[in-house]
Amino acid sequence: MKDQLAIHGGKPVTTEIFPKPWLGPAAIGEEEVAAVAAAVRSQKLFRFLDPEHSKCAELERLFAAMTGRQYALALGGGTAALICGLAGLGIGEGDEVIVPGFTYIASASAVLICGAVPVIAEINASLTLDPEDVERKITSRTRAIMPVHMRGIPCDMTALMEVAKRHNLLVIEDCAQACGGSYQGKRLGSFGDAGCFSLQQHKVITAGEGGVLVTNRPEVYERAAIRHDSAMRFWNPENASADPFPGENFRMNEMEGALGCVQFGRMEGILARTRALRRRIYEGIAGVEGIAISPSPDPEGDLGITVVLQLPDYDRARQFGLALKAEGIPAGGTYDNVIADRHVYCYWEYVMNKGSMDRHGRPWTSPLHDQTRQYHPDMCPKTLEILGRTIVISLAQTFEDRHAEWVIQGIRKVAGNLI
Ligand SMILES: *Cc1c(COP(=O)(O)O)cnc(C)c1O
């Protein structure tokens, strides 16, 4: 006998509200408070005032060590990290950067801010950039590929690096949602010419706002540093072989640096828990008919912060998601035609409409760009098709074992009734 679904008036699996799926922010404790207070009390909030004791510099060393890169640059945000990374790579007007159709709008925004244009490529069932479509989207103007490790899922870096190598393209990794992840034993952010992290509220660890760029190439680091401070040479005269150009003040401050350092120390603990939770859930739903677990390019290196389920089509996924929510499980679709989700390219309005802050419509109208390039909401049908039949559940280290059990029970119950 089957339990009646809550959506049909049955008793839900649980009525308890799940913890918010916050990672770093939910781990904030007295150490963070003390570190920020100490930074404030020092009265030295500007990172170049006392370089030897700078918390921003300490955070840079932590990220450089984590990724095994020689250089790290602390920044005001993940978007700033992408902008400085692109500027570091010398990408600008006339260049095209291939981005996935499923990523936060900031990935595309950073490309435009640098004067280049984003070329949108399909994702595959892993929810990350499809290497085959990347290859199809390459033109004579393509300079770089931007793999985005969405929701903690590592991209297929083997295939993407091969494509990049074959076509002589640069690679800038957007690791905003995947701090601490790896692919085949190597940290995310250490594959490309530059790796970019975010320390915003919704990411794995937080500094309030913040970002970090990592690279192994000295000229990329220097150019990124120039972009991140309008007077970089003034603060760091001995470390400046690149010719200066106008910069923007994207610096991180010492309060953020102090908070980021404490949070960095919590990262592995957070991820050990989310990975264990997700493993438990995937084991608990193994063999359930009608739903597939999304294929991660590297389940071990994956952050385990997202349960990703795929159904045969949009209608069944929508029904499944609604039924699961009625059971008390915080499930969401990734694309549902109704809510404008800025993580899906068709809702990037200023890309779709070629929006510009300047009255000449730059960078779109630059004679260096391909004027025939068009954008429209159904240009990546495979991406919309995959997202439309995907259900996600965001996990956090604050979930207890009972939350994982309820997720399993909910999925089994709904699958048993609906499929
Ligand atoms: C959050 C995010 C960014 C931007 O980071 P900010 O710190 O908010 O500027 C860029 N890319 C992706 C994939 C993100 O999730």
GROMACS .gro file of C-alpha atoms and ligand atoms in nm:
model
  434
    1MET     CA    1   0.000   0.000   0.000
    2LYS     CA    2   0.127   0.343  -0.087
    3ASP     CA    3   0.114   0.640   0.149
    4GLN     CA    4  -0.104   0.912   0.008
    5LEU     CA    5   0.096   1.208  -0.114
    6ALA     CA    6   0.069   1.528   0.087
    7ILE     CA    7  -0.015   1.710  -0.234
    8HIS     CA    8  -0.326   1.487  -0.251
    9GLY     CA    9  -0.419   1.546   0.112
   10GLY     CA   10  -0.199   1.282   0.276
   11LYS     CA   11   0.032   1.332   0.574
   12PRO     CA   12   0.358   1.503   0.475
   13VAL     CA   13   0.692   1.337   0.546
   14THR     CA   14   0.774   1.628   0.775
   15THR     CA   15   0.631   1.961   0.881
   16GLU     CA   16   0.956   2.076   1.040
   17ILE     CA   17   1.118   2.372   0.865
   18PHE     CA   18   1.462   2.280   0.727
   19PRO     CA   19   1.760   2.498   0.821
   20LYS     CA   20   1.837   2.767   0.563
   21PRO     CA   21   2.086   2.630   0.310
   22TRP     CA   22   2.355   2.872   0.418
   23LEU     CA   23   2.707   2.743   0.438
   24GLY     CA   24   2.973   2.988   0.562
   25PRO     CA   25   2.730   3.234   0.722
   26ALA     CA   26   2.566   2.956   0.926
   27ALA     CA   27   2.910   2.860   1.061
   28ILE     CA   28   2.987   3.207   1.195
   29GLY     CA   29   3.091   3.193   1.559
   30GLU     CA   30   3.282   3.392   1.817
   31GLU     CA   31   3.609   3.353   1.623
   32GLU     CA   32   3.468   3.556   1.336
   33VAL     CA   33   3.337   3.820   1.576
   34ALA     CA   34   3.676   3.844   1.750
   35ALA     CA   35   3.870   3.859   1.423
   36VAL     CA   36   3.655   4.137   1.279
   37ALA     CA   37   3.662   4.326   1.611
   38ALA     CA   38   4.040   4.304   1.619
   39ALA     CA   39   4.059   4.441   1.264
   40VAL     CA   40   3.832   4.730   1.358
   41ARG     CA   41   4.023   4.803   1.680
   42SER     CA   42   4.353   4.810   1.492
   43GLN     CA   43   4.222   5.119   1.308
   44LYS     CA   44   4.408   4.988   1.005
   45LEU     CA   45   4.135   4.888   0.765
   46PHE     CA   46   4.323   4.959   0.445
   47ARG     CA   47   4.516   4.654   0.340
   48PHE     CA   48   4.833   4.829   0.222
   49LEU     CA   49   4.881   5.020   0.546
   50ASP     CA   50   5.057   4.741   0.731
   51PRO     CA   51   5.133   4.476   0.468
   52GLU     CA   52   5.312   4.244   0.709
   53HIS     CA   53   5.009   4.204   0.929
   54SER     CA   54   4.747   4.231   0.660
   55LYS     CA   55   4.462   3.982   0.688
   56CYS     CA   56   4.392   4.029   0.318
   57ALA     CA   57   4.747   3.916   0.246
   58GLU     CA   58   4.700   3.619   0.479
   59LEU     CA   59   4.384   3.522   0.295
   60GLU     CA   60   4.575   3.543  -0.034
   61ARG     CA   61   4.836   3.304   0.102
   62LEU     CA   62   4.562   3.061   0.207
   63PHE     CA   63   4.405   3.061  -0.140
   64ALA     CA   64   4.740   3.033  -0.314
   65ALA     CA   65   4.829   2.734  -0.096
   66MET     CA   66   4.489   2.569  -0.146
   67THR     CA   67   4.508   2.591  -0.523
   68GLY     CA   68   4.883   2.544  -0.551
   69ARG     CA   69   4.906   2.868  -0.748
   70GLN     CA   70   5.186   3.113  -0.708
   71TYR     CA   71   4.971   3.425  -0.693
   72ALA     CA   72   4.644   3.521  -0.527
   73LEU     CA   73   4.473   3.859  -0.517
   74ALA     CA   74   4.202   3.947  -0.264
   75LEU     CA   75   3.920   4.149  -0.414
   76GLY     CA   76   3.593   4.315  -0.323
   77GLY     CA   77   3.382   4.044  -0.484
   78GLY     CA   78   3.359   3.750  -0.720
   79THR     CA   79   3.258   3.971  -1.011
   80ALA     CA   80   3.561   4.189  -0.944
   81ALA     CA   81   3.773   3.872  -0.949
   82LEU     CA   82   3.634   3.781  -1.291
   83ILE     CA   83   3.687   4.134  -1.425
   84CYS     CA   84   4.045   4.143  -1.295
   85GLY     CA   85   4.108   3.792  -1.426
   86LEU     CA   86   3.986   3.887  -1.774
   87ALA     CA   87   4.184   4.212  -1.764
   88GLY     CA   88   4.483   4.013  -1.641
   89LEU     CA   89   4.453   3.791  -1.947
   90GLY     CA   90   4.434   4.097  -2.171
   91ILE     CA   91   4.079   4.026  -2.285
   92GLY     CA   92   3.885   4.324  -2.415
   93GLU     CA   93   3.707   4.478  -2.712
   94GLY     CA   94   3.687   4.253  -3.015
   95ASP     CA   95   3.724   3.938  -2.807
   96GLU     CA   96   3.464   3.672  -2.740
   97VAL     CA   97   3.448   3.464  -2.423
   98ILE     CA   98   3.245   3.143  -2.415
   99VAL     CA   99   3.026   3.117  -2.105
  100PRO     CA  100   2.768   2.852  -2.011
  101GLY     CA  101   2.396   2.923  -2.041
  102PHE     CA  102   2.357   2.824  -1.676
  103THR     CA  103   2.559   3.055  -1.452
  104TYR     CA  104   2.497   3.366  -1.250
  105ILE     CA  105   2.455   3.672  -1.474
  106ALA     CA  106   2.774   3.818  -1.321
  107SER     CA  107   2.985   3.580  -1.534
  108ALA     CA  108   2.851   3.742  -1.852
  109SER     CA  109   2.851   4.087  -1.696
  110ALA     CA  110   3.224   4.066  -1.620
  111VAL     CA  111   3.295   3.981  -1.984
  112LEU     CA  112   3.096   4.284  -2.105
  113ILE     CA  113   3.254   4.516  -1.850
  114CYS     CA  114   3.591   4.425  -2.001
  115GLY     CA  115   3.464   4.521  -2.348
  116ALA     CA  116   3.443   4.163  -2.475
  117VAL     CA  117   3.117   3.985  -2.555
  118PRO     CA  118   2.989   3.662  -2.405
  119VAL     CA  119   2.909   3.374  -2.637
  120ILE     CA  120   2.662   3.144  -2.470
  121ALA     CA  121   2.719   2.769  -2.489
  122GLU     CA  122   2.501   2.478  -2.377
  123ILE     CA  123   2.541   2.288  -2.054
  124ASN     CA  124   2.514   1.910  -2.039
  125ALA     CA  125   2.333   1.688  -1.788
  126SER     CA  126   2.600   1.765  -1.526
  127LEU     CA  127   2.468   2.127  -1.530
  128THR     CA  128   2.812   2.249  -1.639
  129LEU     CA  129   2.960   2.371  -1.966
  130ASP     CA  130   2.930   2.119  -2.251
  131PRO     CA  131   3.276   2.079  -2.411
  132GLU     CA  132   3.126   1.973  -2.744
  133ASP     CA  133   2.910   2.281  -2.770
  134VAL     CA  134   3.204   2.500  -2.666
  135GLU     CA  135   3.391   2.370  -2.966
  136ARG     CA  136   3.097   2.449  -3.194
  137LYS     CA  137   3.079   2.807  -3.061
  138ILE     CA  138   3.442   2.895  -3.131
  139THR     CA  139   3.496   3.173  -3.388
  140SER     CA  140   3.798   3.369  -3.506
  141ARG     CA  141   3.728   3.618  -3.224
  142THR     CA  142   3.716   3.363  -2.939
  143ARG     CA  143   3.990   3.431  -2.684
  144ALA     CA  144   3.878   3.244  -2.375
  145ILE     CA  145   3.649   2.984  -2.223
  146MET     CA  146   3.490   3.042  -1.884
  147PRO     CA  147   3.400   2.709  -1.720
  148VAL     CA  148   3.169   2.768  -1.424
  149HIS     CA  149   3.159   2.506  -1.148
  150MET     CA  150   2.793   2.562  -1.073
  151ARG     CA  151   2.644   2.462  -0.740
  152GLY     CA  152   2.969   2.300  -0.639
  153ILE     CA  153   2.976   2.067  -0.939
  154PRO     CA  154   3.318   2.051  -1.108
  155CYS     CA  155   3.319   2.099  -1.485
  156ASP     CA  156   3.468   1.833  -1.709
  157MET     CA  157   3.806   2.005  -1.700
  158THR     CA  158   3.985   1.732  -1.895
  159ALA     CA  159   3.765   1.784  -2.200
  160LEU     CA  160   3.748   2.163  -2.163
  161MET     CA  161   4.124   2.202  -2.128
  162GLU     CA  162   4.168   1.985  -2.436
  163VAL     CA  163   3.936   2.206  -2.639
  164ALA     CA  164   4.118   2.515  -2.512
  165LYS     CA  165   4.455   2.370  -2.601
  166ARG     CA  166   4.346   2.258  -2.946
  167HIS     CA  167   4.218   2.606  -3.030
  168ASN     CA  168   4.480   2.804  -2.840
  169LEU     CA  169   4.228   2.962  -2.602
  170LEU     CA  170   4.270   3.099  -2.252
  171VAL     CA  171   4.070   2.952  -1.963
  172ILE     CA  172   3.926   3.149  -1.674
  173GLU     CA  173   3.746   2.938  -1.414
  174ASP     CA  174   3.449   3.082  -1.230
  175CYS     CA  175   3.471   2.903  -0.894
  176ALA     CA  176   3.229   3.140  -0.717
  177GLN     CA  177   3.005   2.849  -0.614
  178ALA     CA  178   3.275   2.588  -0.575
  179CYS     CA  179   3.537   2.707  -0.328
  180GLY     CA  180   3.719   2.401  -0.193
  181GLY     CA  181   3.615   2.165  -0.471
  182SER     CA  182   3.845   1.962  -0.691
  183TYR     CA  183   3.850   1.769  -1.015
  184GLN     CA  184   4.049   1.447  -1.037
  185GLY     CA  185   4.234   1.539  -0.721
  186LYS     CA  186   4.332   1.886  -0.834
  187ARG     CA  187   4.167   2.195  -0.684
  188LEU     CA  188   3.916   2.391  -0.886
  189GLY     CA  189   4.072   2.722  -0.982
  190SER     CA  190   4.406   2.559  -1.060
  191PHE     CA  191   4.330   2.436  -1.412
  192GLY     CA  192   4.289   2.759  -1.604
  193ASP     CA  193   4.507   3.063  -1.662
  194ALA     CA  194   4.308   3.223  -1.381
  195GLY     CA  195   4.064   3.102  -1.116
  196CYS     CA  196   3.806   3.328  -0.953
  197PHE     CA  197   3.631   3.283  -0.619
  198SER     CA  198   3.353   3.470  -0.441
  199LEU     CA  199   3.315   3.519  -0.065
  200GLN     CA  200   2.966   3.660  -0.081
  201GLN     CA  201   2.687   3.558   0.160
  202HIS     CA  202   2.554   3.274  -0.055
  203LYS     CA  203   2.885   3.100  -0.119
  204VAL     CA  204   3.072   2.825   0.064
  205ILE     CA  205   3.265   3.061   0.289
  206THR     CA  206   3.199   3.430   0.330
  207ALA     CA  207   3.371   3.757   0.405
  208GLY     CA  208   3.042   3.946   0.377
  209GLU     CA  209   3.147   4.044   0.030
  210GLY     CA  210   3.475   3.944  -0.126
  211GLY     CA  211   3.655   3.759  -0.398
  212VAL     CA  212   3.992   3.603  -0.471
  213LEU     CA  213   4.177   3.558  -0.798
  214VAL     CA  214   4.447   3.291  -0.833
  215THR     CA  215   4.694   3.243  -1.114
  216ASN     CA  216   5.037   3.100  -1.183
  217ARG     CA  217   5.127   3.362  -1.439
  218PRO     CA  218   5.308   3.668  -1.303
  219GLU     CA  219   5.191   3.901  -1.579
  220VAL     CA  220   4.829   3.796  -1.525
  221TYR     CA  221   4.864   3.868  -1.154
  222GLU     CA  222   5.024   4.205  -1.215
  223ARG     CA  223   4.769   4.317  -1.468
  224ALA     CA  224   4.488   4.199  -1.237
  225ALA     CA  225   4.645   4.394  -0.950
  226ILE     CA  226   4.667   4.705  -1.169
  227ARG     CA  227   4.300   4.665  -1.261
  228HIS     CA  228   4.209   4.629  -0.891
  229ASP     CA  229   4.364   4.957  -0.775
  230SER     CA  230   4.390   5.284  -0.965
  231ALA     CA  231   4.730   5.346  -0.805
  232MET     CA  232   4.868   4.996  -0.766
  233ARG     CA  233   5.224   5.096  -0.851
  234PHE     CA  234   5.213   5.344  -0.567
  235TRP     CA  235   5.135   5.075  -0.308
  236ASN     CA  236   5.361   4.812  -0.447
  237PRO     CA  237   5.634   4.973  -0.657
  238GLU     CA  238   5.880   4.682  -0.656
  239ASN     CA  239   5.626   4.432  -0.785
  240ALA     CA  240   5.528   4.601  -1.109
  241SER     CA  241   5.679   4.507  -1.438
  242ALA     CA  242   5.355   4.531  -1.636
  243ASP     CA  243   5.278   4.871  -1.790
  244PRO     CA  244   5.014   5.046  -1.582
  245PHE     CA  245   4.667   5.120  -1.718
  246PRO     CA  246   4.355   5.261  -1.551
  247GLY     CA  247   4.232   5.057  -1.258
  248GLU     CA  248   3.926   5.052  -1.041
  249ASN     CA  249   3.923   5.025  -0.665
  250PHE     CA  250   3.823   4.666  -0.615
  251ARG     CA  251   4.034   4.616  -0.302
  252MET     CA  252   3.930   4.394  -0.015
  253ASN     CA  253   3.940   4.561   0.327
  254GLU     CA  254   4.091   4.424   0.648
  255MET     CA  255   3.757   4.345   0.813
  256GLU     CA  256   3.667   4.126   0.517
  257GLY     CA  257   4.014   3.976   0.514
  258ALA     CA  258   3.991   3.889   0.884
  259LEU     CA  259   3.648   3.733   0.843
  260GLY     CA  260   3.759   3.544   0.532
  261CYS     CA  261   4.061   3.392   0.709
  262VAL     CA  262   3.850   3.249   0.992
  263GLN     CA  263   3.592   3.120   0.746
  264PHE     CA  264   3.862   2.959   0.535
  265GLY     CA  265   3.947   2.744   0.837
  266ARG     CA  266   3.588   2.618   0.846
  267MET     CA  267   3.569   2.522   0.481
  268GLU     CA  268   3.686   2.160   0.498
  269GLY     CA  269   3.455   2.088   0.792
  270ILE     CA  270   3.157   2.233   0.608
  271LEU     CA  271   3.233   2.030   0.296
  272ALA     CA  272   3.298   1.706   0.484
  273ARG     CA  273   2.948   1.734   0.626
  274THR     CA  274   2.770   1.831   0.303
  275ARG     CA  275   2.949   1.554   0.115
  276ALA     CA  276   2.848   1.297   0.378
  277LEU     CA  277   2.487   1.417   0.369
  278ARG     CA  278   2.470   1.395  -0.006
  279ARG     CA  279   2.634   1.055  -0.016
  280ARG     CA  280   2.376   0.931   0.235
  281ILE     CA  281   2.092   1.075   0.028
  282TYR     CA  282   2.221   0.932  -0.300
  283GLU     CA  283   2.264   0.590  -0.138
  284GLY     CA  284   1.915   0.615   0.005
  285ILE     CA  285   1.755   0.681  -0.332
  286ALA     CA  286   1.969   0.447  -0.540
  287GLY     CA  287   1.758   0.236  -0.770
  288VAL     CA  288   1.445   0.450  -0.739
  289GLU     CA  289   1.279   0.426  -1.077
  290GLY     CA  290   1.200   0.724  -1.295
  291ILE     CA  291   1.456   0.962  -1.147
  292ALA     CA  292   1.822   0.990  -1.232
  293ILE     CA  293   2.096   1.138  -1.021
  294SER     CA  294   2.270   1.401  -1.232
  295PRO     CA  295   2.611   1.279  -1.353
  296SER     CA  296   2.881   1.483  -1.181
  297PRO     CA  297   3.211   1.496  -1.374
  298ASP     CA  298   3.382   1.413  -1.043
  299PRO     CA  299   3.153   1.304  -0.757
  300GLU     CA  300   3.449   1.294  -0.514
  301GLY     CA  301   3.565   1.647  -0.583
  302ASP     CA  302   3.209   1.778  -0.601
  303LEU     CA  303   3.121   1.993  -0.297
  304GLY     CA  304   2.811   1.789  -0.220
  305ILE     CA  305   2.612   2.105  -0.157
  306THR     CA  306   2.342   2.021  -0.411
  307VAL     CA  307   2.127   1.714  -0.466
  308VAL     CA  308   2.053   1.714  -0.839
  309LEU     CA  309   1.777   1.491  -0.972
  310GLN     CA  310   1.667   1.458  -1.330
  311LEU     CA  311   1.331   1.346  -1.460
  312PRO     CA  312   1.234   1.249  -1.814
  313ASP     CA  313   1.065   1.579  -1.898
  314TYR     CA  314   0.954   1.920  -1.777
  315ASP     CA  315   0.598   1.823  -1.680
  316ARG     CA  316   0.705   1.529  -1.469
  317ALA     CA  317   0.980   1.732  -1.304
  318ARG     CA  318   0.739   2.010  -1.220
  319GLN     CA  319   0.489   1.766  -1.069
  320PHE     CA  320   0.767   1.591  -0.882
  321GLY     CA  321   0.901   1.917  -0.742
  322LEU     CA  322   0.561   2.036  -0.626
  323ALA     CA  323   0.483   1.701  -0.464
  324LEU     CA  324   0.821   1.697  -0.291
  325LYS     CA  325   0.765   2.047  -0.154
  326ALA     CA  326   0.426   1.940  -0.022
  327GLU     CA  327   0.605   1.662   0.167
  328GLY     CA  328   0.804   1.931   0.345
  329ILE     CA  329   1.126   1.890   0.144
  330PRO     CA  330   1.282   2.219   0.025
  331ALA     CA  331   1.312   2.123  -0.342
  332GLY     CA  332   1.331   2.364  -0.630
  333GLY     CA  333   1.335   2.353  -1.005
  334THR     CA  334   1.629   2.516  -1.175
  335TYR     CA  335   1.419   2.665  -1.452
  336ASP     CA  336   1.044   2.682  -1.452
  337ASN     CA  337   0.936   2.930  -1.721
  338VAL     CA  338   0.774   3.144  -1.454
  339ILE     CA  339   1.029   3.284  -1.215
  340ALA     CA  340   1.299   3.496  -1.378
  341ASP     CA  341   1.610   3.321  -1.251
  342ARG     CA  342   1.924   3.523  -1.321
  343HIS     CA  343   2.121   3.198  -1.334
  344VAL     CA  344   1.958   3.104  -1.665
  345TYR     CA  345   2.079   3.290  -1.974
  346CYS     CA  346   1.733   3.366  -2.112
  347TYR     CA  347   1.677   3.598  -1.815
  348TRP     CA  348   2.002   3.789  -1.861
  349GLU     CA  349   1.808   4.084  -1.994
  350TYR     CA  350   2.102   4.311  -2.073
  351VAL     CA  351   2.268   4.031  -2.268
  352MET     CA  352   1.952   3.931  -2.452
  353ASN     CA  353   1.880   4.300  -2.531
  354LYS     CA  354   2.242   4.410  -2.573
  355GLY     CA  355   2.201   4.664  -2.295
  356SER     CA  356   2.475   4.921  -2.252
  357MET     CA  357   2.563   5.196  -2.009
  358ASP     CA  358   2.692   5.420  -2.284
  359ARG     CA  359   2.496   5.611  -2.545
  360HIS     CA  360   2.686   5.447  -2.829
  361GLY     CA  361   2.586   5.100  -2.716
  362ARG     CA  362   2.937   4.973  -2.642
  363PRO     CA  363   3.081   4.720  -2.628
  364TRP     CA  364   2.824   4.557  -2.854
  365THR     CA  365   2.853   4.819  -3.128
  366SER     CA  366   3.231   4.817  -3.144
  367PRO     CA  367   3.347   4.767  -3.503
  368LEU     CA  368   3.584   4.505  -3.362
  369HIS     CA  369   3.289   4.283  -3.268
  370ASP     CA  370   3.082   4.068  -3.499
  371GLN     CA  371   2.779   4.290  -3.563
  372THR     CA  372   2.570   3.998  -3.685
  373ARG     CA  373   2.584   3.818  -3.349
  374GLN     CA  374   2.233   3.776  -3.211
  375TYR     CA  375   2.099   3.672  -2.872
  376HIS     CA  376   1.758   3.527  -2.806
  377PRO     CA  377   1.593   3.337  -2.520
  378ASP     CA  378   1.582   3.004  -2.701
  379MET     CA  379   1.934   3.005  -2.842
  380CYS     CA  380   2.040   2.720  -2.609
  381PRO     CA  381   1.746   2.479  -2.620
  382LYS     CA  382   1.938   2.190  -2.465
  383THR     CA  383   2.022   2.400  -2.159
  384LEU     CA  384   1.655   2.490  -2.107
  385GLU     CA  385   1.546   2.133  -2.167
  386ILE     CA  386   1.793   1.997  -1.909
  387LEU     CA  387   1.719   2.264  -1.648
  388GLY     CA  388   1.346   2.220  -1.704
  389ARG     CA  389   1.358   1.858  -1.596
  390THR     CA  390   1.604   1.906  -1.312
  391ILE     CA  391   1.512   1.924  -0.943
  392VAL     CA  392   1.764   2.056  -0.692
  393ILE     CA  393   1.784   2.042  -0.315
  394SER     CA  394   2.045   2.265  -0.153
  395LEU     CA  395   2.224   2.108   0.142
  396ALA     CA  396   2.404   2.271   0.431
  397GLN     CA  397   2.627   2.147   0.710
  398THR     CA  398   2.352   2.248   0.952
  399PHE     CA  399   2.130   1.966   0.826
  400GLU     CA  400   2.097   1.687   1.083
  401ASP     CA  401   2.077   1.320   0.987
  402ARG     CA  402   1.699   1.338   1.017
  403HIS     CA  403   1.685   1.599   0.742
  404ALA     CA  404   1.874   1.363   0.511
  405GLU     CA  405   1.635   1.081   0.603
  406TRP     CA  406   1.334   1.299   0.526
  407VAL     CA  407   1.480   1.392   0.189
  408ILE     CA  408   1.520   1.020   0.112
  409GLN     CA  409   1.171   0.935   0.237
  410GLY     CA  410   1.020   1.225   0.044
  411ILE     CA  411   1.189   1.131  -0.284
  412ARG     CA  412   1.096   0.763  -0.244
  413LYS     CA  413   0.738   0.843  -0.154
  414VAL     CA  414   0.685   1.086  -0.442
  415ALA     CA  415   0.860   0.859  -0.693
  416GLY     CA  416   0.656   0.560  -0.577
  417ASN     CA  417   0.330   0.747  -0.628
  418LEU     CA  418   0.390   0.966  -0.928
  419ILE     CA  419   0.611   0.760  -1.151
  420LIG     C1  420   2.808   3.476  -0.695
  420LIG     C2  421   2.860   3.449  -0.828
  420LIG     C3  422   2.941   3.542  -0.896
  420LIG     C4  423   2.964   3.681  -0.847
  420LIG     O1  424   3.019   3.690  -0.718
  420LIG     P1  425   2.995   3.823  -0.633
  420LIG     O2  426   3.085   3.804  -0.516
  420LIG     O3  427   2.851   3.828  -0.597
  420LIG     O4  428   3.035   3.939  -0.718
  420LIG     C5  429   2.995   3.505  -1.018
  420LIG     N1  430   2.970   3.384  -1.071
  420LIG     C6  431   2.894   3.293  -1.011
  420LIG     C7  432   2.874   3.159  -1.074
  420LIG     C8  433   2.833   3.322  -0.887
  420LIG     O5  434   2.756   3.232  -0.829
   0.00000   0.00000   0.00000
